[in-house]
Short mmCIF file of C-alpha atoms in Angstrom, two decimals:
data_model
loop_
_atom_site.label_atom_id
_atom_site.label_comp_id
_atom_site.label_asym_id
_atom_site.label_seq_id
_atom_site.Cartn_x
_atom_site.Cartn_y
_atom_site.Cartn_z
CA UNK A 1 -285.84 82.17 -102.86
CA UNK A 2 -283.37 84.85 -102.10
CA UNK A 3 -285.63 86.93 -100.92
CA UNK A 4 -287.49 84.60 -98.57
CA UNK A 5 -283.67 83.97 -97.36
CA UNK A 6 -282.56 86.83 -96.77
CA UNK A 7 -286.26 87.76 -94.92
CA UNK A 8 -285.91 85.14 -92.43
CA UNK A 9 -282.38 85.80 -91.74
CA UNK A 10 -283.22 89.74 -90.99
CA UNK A 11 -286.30 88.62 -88.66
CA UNK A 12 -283.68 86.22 -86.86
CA UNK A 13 -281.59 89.65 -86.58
CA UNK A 14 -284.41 91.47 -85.55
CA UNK A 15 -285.75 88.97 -82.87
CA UNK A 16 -282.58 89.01 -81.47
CA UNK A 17 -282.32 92.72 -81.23
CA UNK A 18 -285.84 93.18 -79.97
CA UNK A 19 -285.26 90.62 -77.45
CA UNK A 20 -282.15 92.46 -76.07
CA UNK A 21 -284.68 95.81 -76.14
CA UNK A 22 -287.21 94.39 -74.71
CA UNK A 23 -284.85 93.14 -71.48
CA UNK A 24 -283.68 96.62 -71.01
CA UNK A 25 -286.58 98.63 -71.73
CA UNK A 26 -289.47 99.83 -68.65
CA UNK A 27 -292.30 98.89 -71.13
CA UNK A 28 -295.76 98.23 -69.22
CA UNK A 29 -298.39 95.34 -69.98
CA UNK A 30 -300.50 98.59 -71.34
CA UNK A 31 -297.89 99.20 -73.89
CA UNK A 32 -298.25 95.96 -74.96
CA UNK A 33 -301.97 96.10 -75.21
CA UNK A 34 -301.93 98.93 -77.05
CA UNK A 35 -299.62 97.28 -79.73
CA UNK A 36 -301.36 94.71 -80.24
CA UNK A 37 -304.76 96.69 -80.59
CA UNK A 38 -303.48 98.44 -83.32
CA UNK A 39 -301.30 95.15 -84.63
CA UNK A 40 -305.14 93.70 -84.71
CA UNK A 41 -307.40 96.55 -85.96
CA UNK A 42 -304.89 98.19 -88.29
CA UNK A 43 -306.44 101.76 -87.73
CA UNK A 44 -305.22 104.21 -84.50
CA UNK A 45 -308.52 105.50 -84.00
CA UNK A 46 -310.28 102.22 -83.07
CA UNK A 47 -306.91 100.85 -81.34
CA UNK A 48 -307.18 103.89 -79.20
CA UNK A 49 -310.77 103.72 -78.30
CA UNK A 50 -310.81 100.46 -77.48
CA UNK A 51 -307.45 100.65 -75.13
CA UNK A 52 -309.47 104.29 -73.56
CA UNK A 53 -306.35 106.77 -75.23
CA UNK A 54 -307.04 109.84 -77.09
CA UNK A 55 -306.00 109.34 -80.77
CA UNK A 56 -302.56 111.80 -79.83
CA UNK A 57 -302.16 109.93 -76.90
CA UNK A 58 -302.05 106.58 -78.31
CA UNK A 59 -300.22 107.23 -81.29
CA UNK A 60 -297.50 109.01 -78.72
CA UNK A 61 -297.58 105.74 -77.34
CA UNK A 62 -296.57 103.71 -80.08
CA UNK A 63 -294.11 106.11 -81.15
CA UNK A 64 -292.02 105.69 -78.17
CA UNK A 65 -292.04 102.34 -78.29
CA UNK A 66 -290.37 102.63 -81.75
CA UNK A 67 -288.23 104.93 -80.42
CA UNK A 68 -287.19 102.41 -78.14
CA UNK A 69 -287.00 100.04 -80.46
CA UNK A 70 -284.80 102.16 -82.68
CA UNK A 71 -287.55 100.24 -85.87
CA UNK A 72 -290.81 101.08 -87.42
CA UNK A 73 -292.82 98.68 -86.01
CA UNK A 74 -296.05 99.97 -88.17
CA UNK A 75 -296.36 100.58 -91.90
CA UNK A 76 -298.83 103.69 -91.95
CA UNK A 77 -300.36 104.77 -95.18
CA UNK A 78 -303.47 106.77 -95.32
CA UNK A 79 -305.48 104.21 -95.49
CA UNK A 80 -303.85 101.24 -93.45
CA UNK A 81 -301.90 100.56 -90.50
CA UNK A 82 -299.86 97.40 -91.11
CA UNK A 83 -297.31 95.34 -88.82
CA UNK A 84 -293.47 95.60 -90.43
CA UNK A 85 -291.61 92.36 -90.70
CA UNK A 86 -289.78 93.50 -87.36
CA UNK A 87 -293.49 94.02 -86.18
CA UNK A 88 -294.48 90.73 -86.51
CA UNK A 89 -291.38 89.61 -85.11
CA UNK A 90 -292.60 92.04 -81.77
CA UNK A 91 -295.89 90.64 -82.29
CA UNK A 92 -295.43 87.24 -81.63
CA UNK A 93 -292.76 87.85 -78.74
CA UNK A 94 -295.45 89.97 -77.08
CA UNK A 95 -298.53 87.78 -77.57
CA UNK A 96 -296.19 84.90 -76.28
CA UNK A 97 -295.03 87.42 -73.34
CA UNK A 98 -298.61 88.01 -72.37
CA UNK A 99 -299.41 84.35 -72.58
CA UNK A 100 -296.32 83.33 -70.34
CA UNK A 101 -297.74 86.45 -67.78
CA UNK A 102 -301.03 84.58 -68.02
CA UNK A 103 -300.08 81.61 -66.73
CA UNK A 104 -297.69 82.73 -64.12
CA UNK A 105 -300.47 84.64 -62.29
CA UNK A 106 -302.77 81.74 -63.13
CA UNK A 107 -299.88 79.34 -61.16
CA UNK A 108 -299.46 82.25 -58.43
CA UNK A 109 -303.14 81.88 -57.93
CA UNK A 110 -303.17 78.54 -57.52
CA UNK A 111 -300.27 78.67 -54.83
CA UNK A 112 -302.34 81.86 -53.26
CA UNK A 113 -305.25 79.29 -52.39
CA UNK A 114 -303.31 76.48 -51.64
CA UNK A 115 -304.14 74.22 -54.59
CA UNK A 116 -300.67 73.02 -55.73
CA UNK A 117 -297.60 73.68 -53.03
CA UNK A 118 -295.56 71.58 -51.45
CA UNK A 119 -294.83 71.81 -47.97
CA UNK A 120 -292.07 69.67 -45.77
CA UNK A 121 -291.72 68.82 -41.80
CA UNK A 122 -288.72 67.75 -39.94
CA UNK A 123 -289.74 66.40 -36.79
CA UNK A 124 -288.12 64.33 -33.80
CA UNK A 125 -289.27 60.88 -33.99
CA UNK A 126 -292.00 61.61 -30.95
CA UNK A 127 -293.32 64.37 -32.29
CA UNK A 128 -293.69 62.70 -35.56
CA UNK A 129 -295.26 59.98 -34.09
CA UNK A 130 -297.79 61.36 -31.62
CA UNK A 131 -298.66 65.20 -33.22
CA UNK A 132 -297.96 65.05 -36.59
CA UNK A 133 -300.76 62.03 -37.57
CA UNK A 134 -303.29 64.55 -36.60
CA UNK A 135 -302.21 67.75 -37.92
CA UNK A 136 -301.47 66.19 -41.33
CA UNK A 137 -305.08 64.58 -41.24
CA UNK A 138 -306.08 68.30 -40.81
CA UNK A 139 -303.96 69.83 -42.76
CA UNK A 140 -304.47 67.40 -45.94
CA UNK A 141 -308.62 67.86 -45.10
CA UNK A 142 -308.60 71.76 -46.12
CA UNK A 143 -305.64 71.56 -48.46
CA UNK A 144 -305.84 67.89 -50.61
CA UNK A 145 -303.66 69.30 -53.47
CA UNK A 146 -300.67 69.63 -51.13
CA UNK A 147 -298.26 67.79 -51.20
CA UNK A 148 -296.50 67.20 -47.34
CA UNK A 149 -293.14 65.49 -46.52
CA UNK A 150 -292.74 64.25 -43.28
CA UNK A 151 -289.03 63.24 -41.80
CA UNK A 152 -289.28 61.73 -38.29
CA UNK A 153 -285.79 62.56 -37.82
CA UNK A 154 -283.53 63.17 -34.90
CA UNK A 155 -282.52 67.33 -33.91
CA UNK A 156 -278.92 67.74 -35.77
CA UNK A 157 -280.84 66.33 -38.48
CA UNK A 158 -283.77 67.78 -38.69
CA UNK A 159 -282.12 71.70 -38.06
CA UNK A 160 -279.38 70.53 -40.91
CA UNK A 161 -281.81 69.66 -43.16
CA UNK A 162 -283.96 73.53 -42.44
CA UNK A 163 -280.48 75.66 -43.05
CA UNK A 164 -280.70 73.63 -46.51
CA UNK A 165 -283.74 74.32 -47.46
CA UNK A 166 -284.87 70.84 -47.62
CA UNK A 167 -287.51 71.23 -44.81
CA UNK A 168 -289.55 74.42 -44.57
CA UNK A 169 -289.72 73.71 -40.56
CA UNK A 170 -288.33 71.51 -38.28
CA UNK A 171 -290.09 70.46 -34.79
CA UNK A 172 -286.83 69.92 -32.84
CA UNK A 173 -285.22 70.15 -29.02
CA UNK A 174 -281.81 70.34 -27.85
CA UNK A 175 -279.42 72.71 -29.87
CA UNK A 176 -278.74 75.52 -29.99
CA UNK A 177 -281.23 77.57 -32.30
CA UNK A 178 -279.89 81.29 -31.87
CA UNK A 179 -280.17 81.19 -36.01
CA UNK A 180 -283.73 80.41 -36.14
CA UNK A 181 -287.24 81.82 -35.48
CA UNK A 182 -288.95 79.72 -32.97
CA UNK A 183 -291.77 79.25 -30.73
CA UNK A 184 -291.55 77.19 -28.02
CA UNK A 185 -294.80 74.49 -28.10
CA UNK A 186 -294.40 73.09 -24.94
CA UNK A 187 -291.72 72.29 -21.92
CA UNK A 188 -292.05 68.81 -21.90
CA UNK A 189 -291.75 66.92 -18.35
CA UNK A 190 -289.64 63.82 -17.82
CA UNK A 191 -291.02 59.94 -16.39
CA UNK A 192 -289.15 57.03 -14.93
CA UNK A 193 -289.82 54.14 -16.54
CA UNK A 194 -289.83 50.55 -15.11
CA UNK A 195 -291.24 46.92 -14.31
CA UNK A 196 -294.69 47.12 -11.45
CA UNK A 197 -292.13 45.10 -9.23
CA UNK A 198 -289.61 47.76 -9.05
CA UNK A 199 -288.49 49.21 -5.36
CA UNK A 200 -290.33 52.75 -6.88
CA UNK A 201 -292.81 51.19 -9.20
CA UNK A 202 -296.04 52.42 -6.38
CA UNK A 203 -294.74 55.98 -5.98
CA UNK A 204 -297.27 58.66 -7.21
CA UNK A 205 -293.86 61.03 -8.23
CA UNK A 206 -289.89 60.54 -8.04
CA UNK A 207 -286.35 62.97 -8.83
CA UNK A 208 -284.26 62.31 -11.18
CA UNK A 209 -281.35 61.52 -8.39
CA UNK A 210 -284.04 58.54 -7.19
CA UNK A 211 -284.26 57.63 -10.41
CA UNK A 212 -281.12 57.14 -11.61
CA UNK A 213 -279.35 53.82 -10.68
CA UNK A 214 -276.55 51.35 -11.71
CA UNK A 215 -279.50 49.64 -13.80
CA UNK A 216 -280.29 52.80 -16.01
CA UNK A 217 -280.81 52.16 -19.81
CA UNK A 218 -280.04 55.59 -21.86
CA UNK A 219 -280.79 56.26 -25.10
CA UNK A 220 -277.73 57.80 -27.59
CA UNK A 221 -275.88 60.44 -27.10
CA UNK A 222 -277.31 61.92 -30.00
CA UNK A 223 -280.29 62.39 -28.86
CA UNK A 224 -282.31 65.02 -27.44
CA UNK A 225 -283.29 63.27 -24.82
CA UNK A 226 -279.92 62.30 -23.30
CA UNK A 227 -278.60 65.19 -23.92
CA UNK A 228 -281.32 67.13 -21.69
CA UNK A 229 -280.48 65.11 -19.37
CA UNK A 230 -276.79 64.77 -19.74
CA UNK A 231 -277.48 68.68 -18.37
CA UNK A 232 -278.44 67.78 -15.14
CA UNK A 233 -276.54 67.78 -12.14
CA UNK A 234 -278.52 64.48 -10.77
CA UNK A 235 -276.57 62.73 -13.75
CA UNK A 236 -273.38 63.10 -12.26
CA UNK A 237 -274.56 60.03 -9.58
CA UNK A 238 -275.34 58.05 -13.30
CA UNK A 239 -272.92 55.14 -13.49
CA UNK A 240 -270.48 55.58 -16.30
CA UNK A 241 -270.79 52.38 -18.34
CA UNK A 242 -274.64 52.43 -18.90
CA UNK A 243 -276.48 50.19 -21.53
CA UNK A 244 -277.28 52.22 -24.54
CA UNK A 245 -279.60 52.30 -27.44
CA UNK A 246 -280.71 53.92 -30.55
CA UNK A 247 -284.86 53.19 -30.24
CA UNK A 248 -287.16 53.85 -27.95
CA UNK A 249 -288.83 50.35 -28.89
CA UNK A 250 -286.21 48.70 -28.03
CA UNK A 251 -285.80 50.68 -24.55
CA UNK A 252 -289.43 49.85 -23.67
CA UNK A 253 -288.17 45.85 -24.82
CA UNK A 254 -285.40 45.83 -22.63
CA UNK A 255 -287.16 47.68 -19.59
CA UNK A 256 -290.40 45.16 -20.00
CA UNK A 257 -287.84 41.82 -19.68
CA UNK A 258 -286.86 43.39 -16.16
CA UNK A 259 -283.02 44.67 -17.68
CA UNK A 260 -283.01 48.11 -16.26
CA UNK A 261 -284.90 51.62 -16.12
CA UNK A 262 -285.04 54.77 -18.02
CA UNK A 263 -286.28 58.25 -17.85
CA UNK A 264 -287.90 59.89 -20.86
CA UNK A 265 -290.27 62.51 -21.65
CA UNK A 266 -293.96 62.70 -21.91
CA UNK A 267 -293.88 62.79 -26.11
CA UNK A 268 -292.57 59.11 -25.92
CA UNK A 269 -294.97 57.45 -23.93
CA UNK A 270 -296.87 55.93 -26.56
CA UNK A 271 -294.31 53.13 -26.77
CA UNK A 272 -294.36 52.24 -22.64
CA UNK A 273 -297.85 51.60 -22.92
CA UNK A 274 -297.22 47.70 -22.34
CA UNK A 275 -298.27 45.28 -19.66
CA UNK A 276 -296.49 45.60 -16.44
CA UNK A 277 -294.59 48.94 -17.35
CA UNK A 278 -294.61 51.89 -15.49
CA UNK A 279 -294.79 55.15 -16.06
CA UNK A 280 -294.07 57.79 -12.63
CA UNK A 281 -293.80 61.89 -12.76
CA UNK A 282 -290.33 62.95 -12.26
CA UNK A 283 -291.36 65.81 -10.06
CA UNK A 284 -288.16 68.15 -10.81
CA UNK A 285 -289.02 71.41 -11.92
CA UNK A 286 -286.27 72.55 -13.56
CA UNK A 287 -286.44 69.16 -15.61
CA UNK A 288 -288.42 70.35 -18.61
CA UNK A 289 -287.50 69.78 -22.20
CA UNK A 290 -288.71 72.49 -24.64
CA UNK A 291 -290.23 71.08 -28.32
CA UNK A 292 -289.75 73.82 -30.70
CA UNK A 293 -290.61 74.39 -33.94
CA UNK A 294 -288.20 76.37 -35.37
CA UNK A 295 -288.05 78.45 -38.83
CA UNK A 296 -285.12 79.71 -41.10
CA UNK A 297 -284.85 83.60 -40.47
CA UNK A 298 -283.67 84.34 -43.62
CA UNK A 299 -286.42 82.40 -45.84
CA UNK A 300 -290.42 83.12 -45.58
CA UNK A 301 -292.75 80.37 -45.76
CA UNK A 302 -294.99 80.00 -48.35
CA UNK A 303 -298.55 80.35 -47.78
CA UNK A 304 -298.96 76.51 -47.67
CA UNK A 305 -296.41 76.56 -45.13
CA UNK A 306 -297.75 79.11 -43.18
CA UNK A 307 -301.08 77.11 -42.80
CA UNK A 308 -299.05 73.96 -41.86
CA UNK A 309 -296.96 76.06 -39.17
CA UNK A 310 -300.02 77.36 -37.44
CA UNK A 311 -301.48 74.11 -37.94
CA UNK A 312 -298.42 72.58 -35.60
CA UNK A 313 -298.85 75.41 -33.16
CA UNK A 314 -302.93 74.81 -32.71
CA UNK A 315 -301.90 71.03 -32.09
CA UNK A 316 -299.19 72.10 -29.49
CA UNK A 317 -301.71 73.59 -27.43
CA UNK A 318 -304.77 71.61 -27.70
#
């Protein structure tokens, strides 16, 4: 019983020392093939056939890795080639080594052809709305093992949560984005929206200065949208106490019970399609919001990612 003791406790010693060489040492996945051929057939000749090393060759092998070591690792006799109790100590860290490289190529694999992955959007509310449906149907048709996050969020948002990491892209407008990699996906143009009985409700076009009037209905100020158009010189004409909301719903509401006008861009039309709203061309030029989808510089995007990103890019310009 002593002896079994004090056997265990040296293999603890040795596991922990072998451990500790096998961190520092440049040993190859050969090396440990070659180990474990001769840990299996007991005899150098057939281990070194079978890993395609001369005899001298292999047995140079697994003498440096004892060297290493600073431990026999094999038991030679004329006859047989036997595993030390360190051996088996190496033995089983290296089969379990080889087992753990196994399954983390198996797992890079899987990521390499897009069967597991996970792969997250941030994208204004619009965008989310009227692009995104479609590119996820895509998307999810090629690649069903997946996973996608969408967050139909608003630009601070959506560019706080891409410096975190929480979103590998973000679909935004507005900020700046100096710290990002981004491709612009289209310059959006602006409408004026109102009742069919409004003064400009049968013009084919309008500018923003026609447009804007004591009755004007803004969104927030955190938006993208206002603040495009906070930018533009018309808006100094905008009367100061404007009503103010957070939705576009509930600007399309408000506008449909005759309570004022807006201007918004093209993304957002969707929710002005309603009986007796209008929607007419601001025909300013230099009125253009740009939809970006923007990238962290310092962070490539996985190969799931990728496909989703050129996925957007093929919707922006269908």
């Amino acid at each position: 019983m002593a002896r079994m003791i004090e056997l265990r406790g040296s293999q603890v010693k040795w596991k922990k020392r072998l451990n500790s060489f096998m961190k520092s040492i440049n040993i190859s996945m050969r090396d440990f093939d070659a180990f474990l051929a001769l840990a299996q057939t007991q005899h150098f000749t057939r281990a070194a056939e079978q890993c395609h090393l001369s005899q001298s060759a292999f047995s140079q092998k697994i003498g440096r890795i004892e060297a290493s070591a600073g431990v026999l690792l094999f038991e030679r006799s004329t006859r047989h080639v036997t595993l030390t109790p360190e051996g088996e100590v190496f033995a089983e860290e290296v089969r379990r080594i080889q087992a753990d490289m196994r399954q983390a190529f198996s797992g890079l694999q899987d990521l390499a052809h897009r069967r597991v992955g996970r792969v997250a959007v941030a994208a204004l509310p619009s965008v989310a709305a009227e692009w995104m449906p479609q590119v996820i149907a895509r998307y999810a048709k090629t690649n069903p093992q997946i996973k996608i996050e969408l967050f139909d969020t608003l630009a601070g948002p959506a560019l706080s949560m891409l410096r975190e990491g929480r979103a590998d892209m973000a679909i935004t407008s507005g900020e700046d984005l100096r710290e990002f990699e981004c491709v612009v996906l289209r310059l959006e143009k602006f409408f004026f929206i109102c009742r069919d009985d409004h003064p400009l409700a049968g013009k084919t076009s309008v500018t923003l200065l026609q447009a804007i009037g004591a009755d004007m209905i803004h969104l927030a100020r955190s938006s993208s949208v206002r603040q495009h158009l906070q930018s533009q010189p018309a808006m100094l004409s905008a009367p100061p106490h404007s009503l103010e909301v957070e939705h576009l719903a509930t600007l399309a509401a408000l506008v449909a019970q005759g309570l004022g006008v807006s201007v918004v861009p093209e993304l957002t039309l969707f929710h002005f399609r309603r009986e007796r709203l209008k929607a007419i061309p601001i025909r300013d030029r230099q009125l253009r919001r740009p939809i970006v989808l923007a990238r962290h510089k310092a962070r490539a995007l996985s190969i799931a990612a990728k496909a989703m990103f050129d996925e957007v890019v093929a919707q922006a310009r269908t």
